[in-house]
XYZ file of C-alpha atoms in Angstrom:
159
model
C -11.275 -9.688 17.171
C -7.794 -10.934 17.838
C -6.531 -11.603 14.303
C -2.849 -12.503 14.689
C -2.199 -13.871 11.216
C -3.942 -13.773 7.843
C -5.366 -17.287 8.184
C -7.346 -16.182 11.253
C -9.560 -14.106 8.929
C -10.720 -16.981 6.722
C -14.505 -17.224 6.753
C -14.879 -14.495 9.341
C -16.274 -10.972 9.096
C -13.384 -8.509 8.867
C -13.702 -4.747 8.980
C -11.086 -3.065 6.788
C -10.294 0.609 7.310
C -9.860 2.028 3.814
C -9.168 5.297 2.058
C -10.275 6.039 -1.480
C -7.001 4.705 -2.893
C -6.980 1.450 -0.907
C -10.526 0.226 -1.481
C -9.735 -2.095 -4.399
C -6.619 -3.546 -2.797
C -8.397 -4.188 0.493
C -11.286 -5.867 -1.309
C -8.842 -8.053 -3.292
C -7.003 -9.015 -0.120
C -10.230 -9.885 1.691
C -11.261 -12.094 -1.214
C -7.879 -13.858 -1.254
C -8.127 -14.384 2.513
C -11.651 -15.774 2.241
C -12.812 -13.094 4.670
C -16.260 -11.502 4.715
C -15.177 -7.896 4.275
C -16.851 -4.755 5.429
C -15.042 -1.680 4.134
C -15.143 1.363 6.400
C -13.994 4.519 4.622
C -11.798 7.145 6.293
C -10.546 10.498 5.006
C -6.913 9.465 5.407
C -4.552 6.801 6.645
C -3.962 8.331 10.097
C -7.699 8.155 10.806
C -7.911 4.561 9.534
C -4.916 3.535 11.668
C -6.369 5.198 14.758
C -9.596 3.304 14.118
C -7.636 0.039 13.969
C -5.731 0.912 17.157
C -9.076 1.540 18.911
C -10.553 -1.690 17.546
C -13.155 0.047 15.376
C -11.756 -1.838 12.355
C -9.721 -5.032 12.191
C -7.165 -4.214 9.499
C -5.721 -1.440 7.361
C -3.852 -1.975 4.083
C -1.597 0.742 2.714
C 1.900 1.395 1.378
C 4.748 0.366 3.637
C 6.398 3.715 4.389
C 3.180 5.398 5.401
C 1.820 2.506 7.452
C 5.179 1.945 9.118
C 5.196 5.543 10.376
C 1.736 4.990 11.854
C 2.803 1.695 13.482
C 5.703 3.503 15.156
C 3.586 6.502 16.160
C 0.952 4.295 17.783
C 3.568 2.477 19.880
C 2.475 -1.139 19.706
C -1.234 -0.582 19.165
C -0.867 -1.660 15.519
C 0.955 -4.849 14.571
C 2.048 -5.623 10.998
C 1.148 -9.206 10.179
C 1.295 -9.458 6.385
C 3.364 -7.906 3.617
C 0.933 -7.905 0.719
C 3.228 -7.422 -2.270
C 6.842 -8.366 -2.875
C 9.399 -9.839 -0.523
C 10.030 -9.624 3.206
C 11.254 -6.264 4.390
C 14.315 -5.694 6.573
C 12.272 -3.411 8.837
C 9.742 -6.235 9.401
C 11.847 -9.430 9.326
C 9.237 -11.557 11.127
C 6.310 -10.439 8.993
C 5.446 -13.002 6.279
C 4.558 -12.115 2.718
C 1.292 -12.929 0.991
C 3.128 -15.417 -1.202
C 4.605 -17.174 1.845
C 1.125 -17.308 3.346
C -0.197 -19.071 0.241
C -2.301 -16.142 -0.926
C -2.792 -15.635 -4.631
C -2.839 -11.919 -5.230
C -2.432 -9.762 -8.275
C 0.365 -7.317 -7.530
C -1.437 -4.781 -9.717
C -4.120 -4.334 -7.055
C -1.453 -3.233 -4.598
C 0.721 -1.019 -6.766
C 0.434 2.712 -6.518
C -0.525 4.050 -9.909
C -0.457 7.693 -10.777
C -2.322 9.114 -13.714
C -1.596 12.394 -15.396
C -4.745 14.021 -16.723
C -5.583 16.999 -18.864
C -8.666 18.658 -20.270
C -10.900 16.610 -22.588
C -9.999 18.750 -25.609
C -6.217 18.469 -25.149
C -4.759 18.529 -28.670
C -3.113 15.263 -29.763
C 0.187 16.998 -30.527
C 0.321 18.451 -26.994
C -0.550 15.037 -25.567
C 2.285 13.458 -27.586
C 4.756 16.148 -26.443
C 3.827 15.565 -22.783
C 3.982 11.778 -23.134
C 7.364 11.973 -24.849
C 8.781 14.350 -22.228
C 7.597 12.173 -19.337
C 8.933 9.019 -20.995
C 12.291 10.699 -21.607
C 12.481 11.893 -17.989
C 11.704 8.541 -16.358
C 14.220 6.737 -18.556
C 16.999 9.284 -18.040
C 19.939 7.537 -16.301
C 20.648 10.582 -14.104
C 17.003 10.754 -12.985
C 16.925 6.993 -12.343
C 20.126 7.214 -10.278
C 18.660 10.061 -8.193
C 15.453 8.100 -7.560
C 17.428 5.028 -6.454
C 19.511 7.257 -4.172
C 16.362 8.811 -2.695
C 14.821 5.370 -2.147
C 18.024 4.257 -0.406
C 17.706 7.157 2.029
C 14.060 6.375 2.676
C 14.810 2.666 3.179
C 17.568 3.445 5.706
C 15.235 5.759 7.592
C 12.588 3.040 7.820
C 14.974 0.288 8.956
């Protein structure tokens, strides 16, 4: 359909390729864009990106690292045209952010959230032990330093 920038979608039907974890974010983005969304579900991001490259869907929304690998793999058949959350990225210096494009989006709809679950009869004391251990781990300075180091390696690889 030739969408080159987010504003091109306003008032138009847009087919979003989604996976189970991107449905809400894609719907929120479509609403912010003023697009008439149709969500087409795929088993995974590679399938959704291939669908976009073929023209079966108009857009795919997913986390940067994963989408960026697909953009590179499909050699110009996918073009990033909007960074949904946060600031511009060094790997995509010409790609505007949602904020720059005047879109009002809740970052929460585009943040990966992981949930740890257990059986319904998990004793409260066990639940408290697990919660405490996880909290302690994610606030440990050594763990935090390692995660920042890992992210630095990933960022360099993507740039």
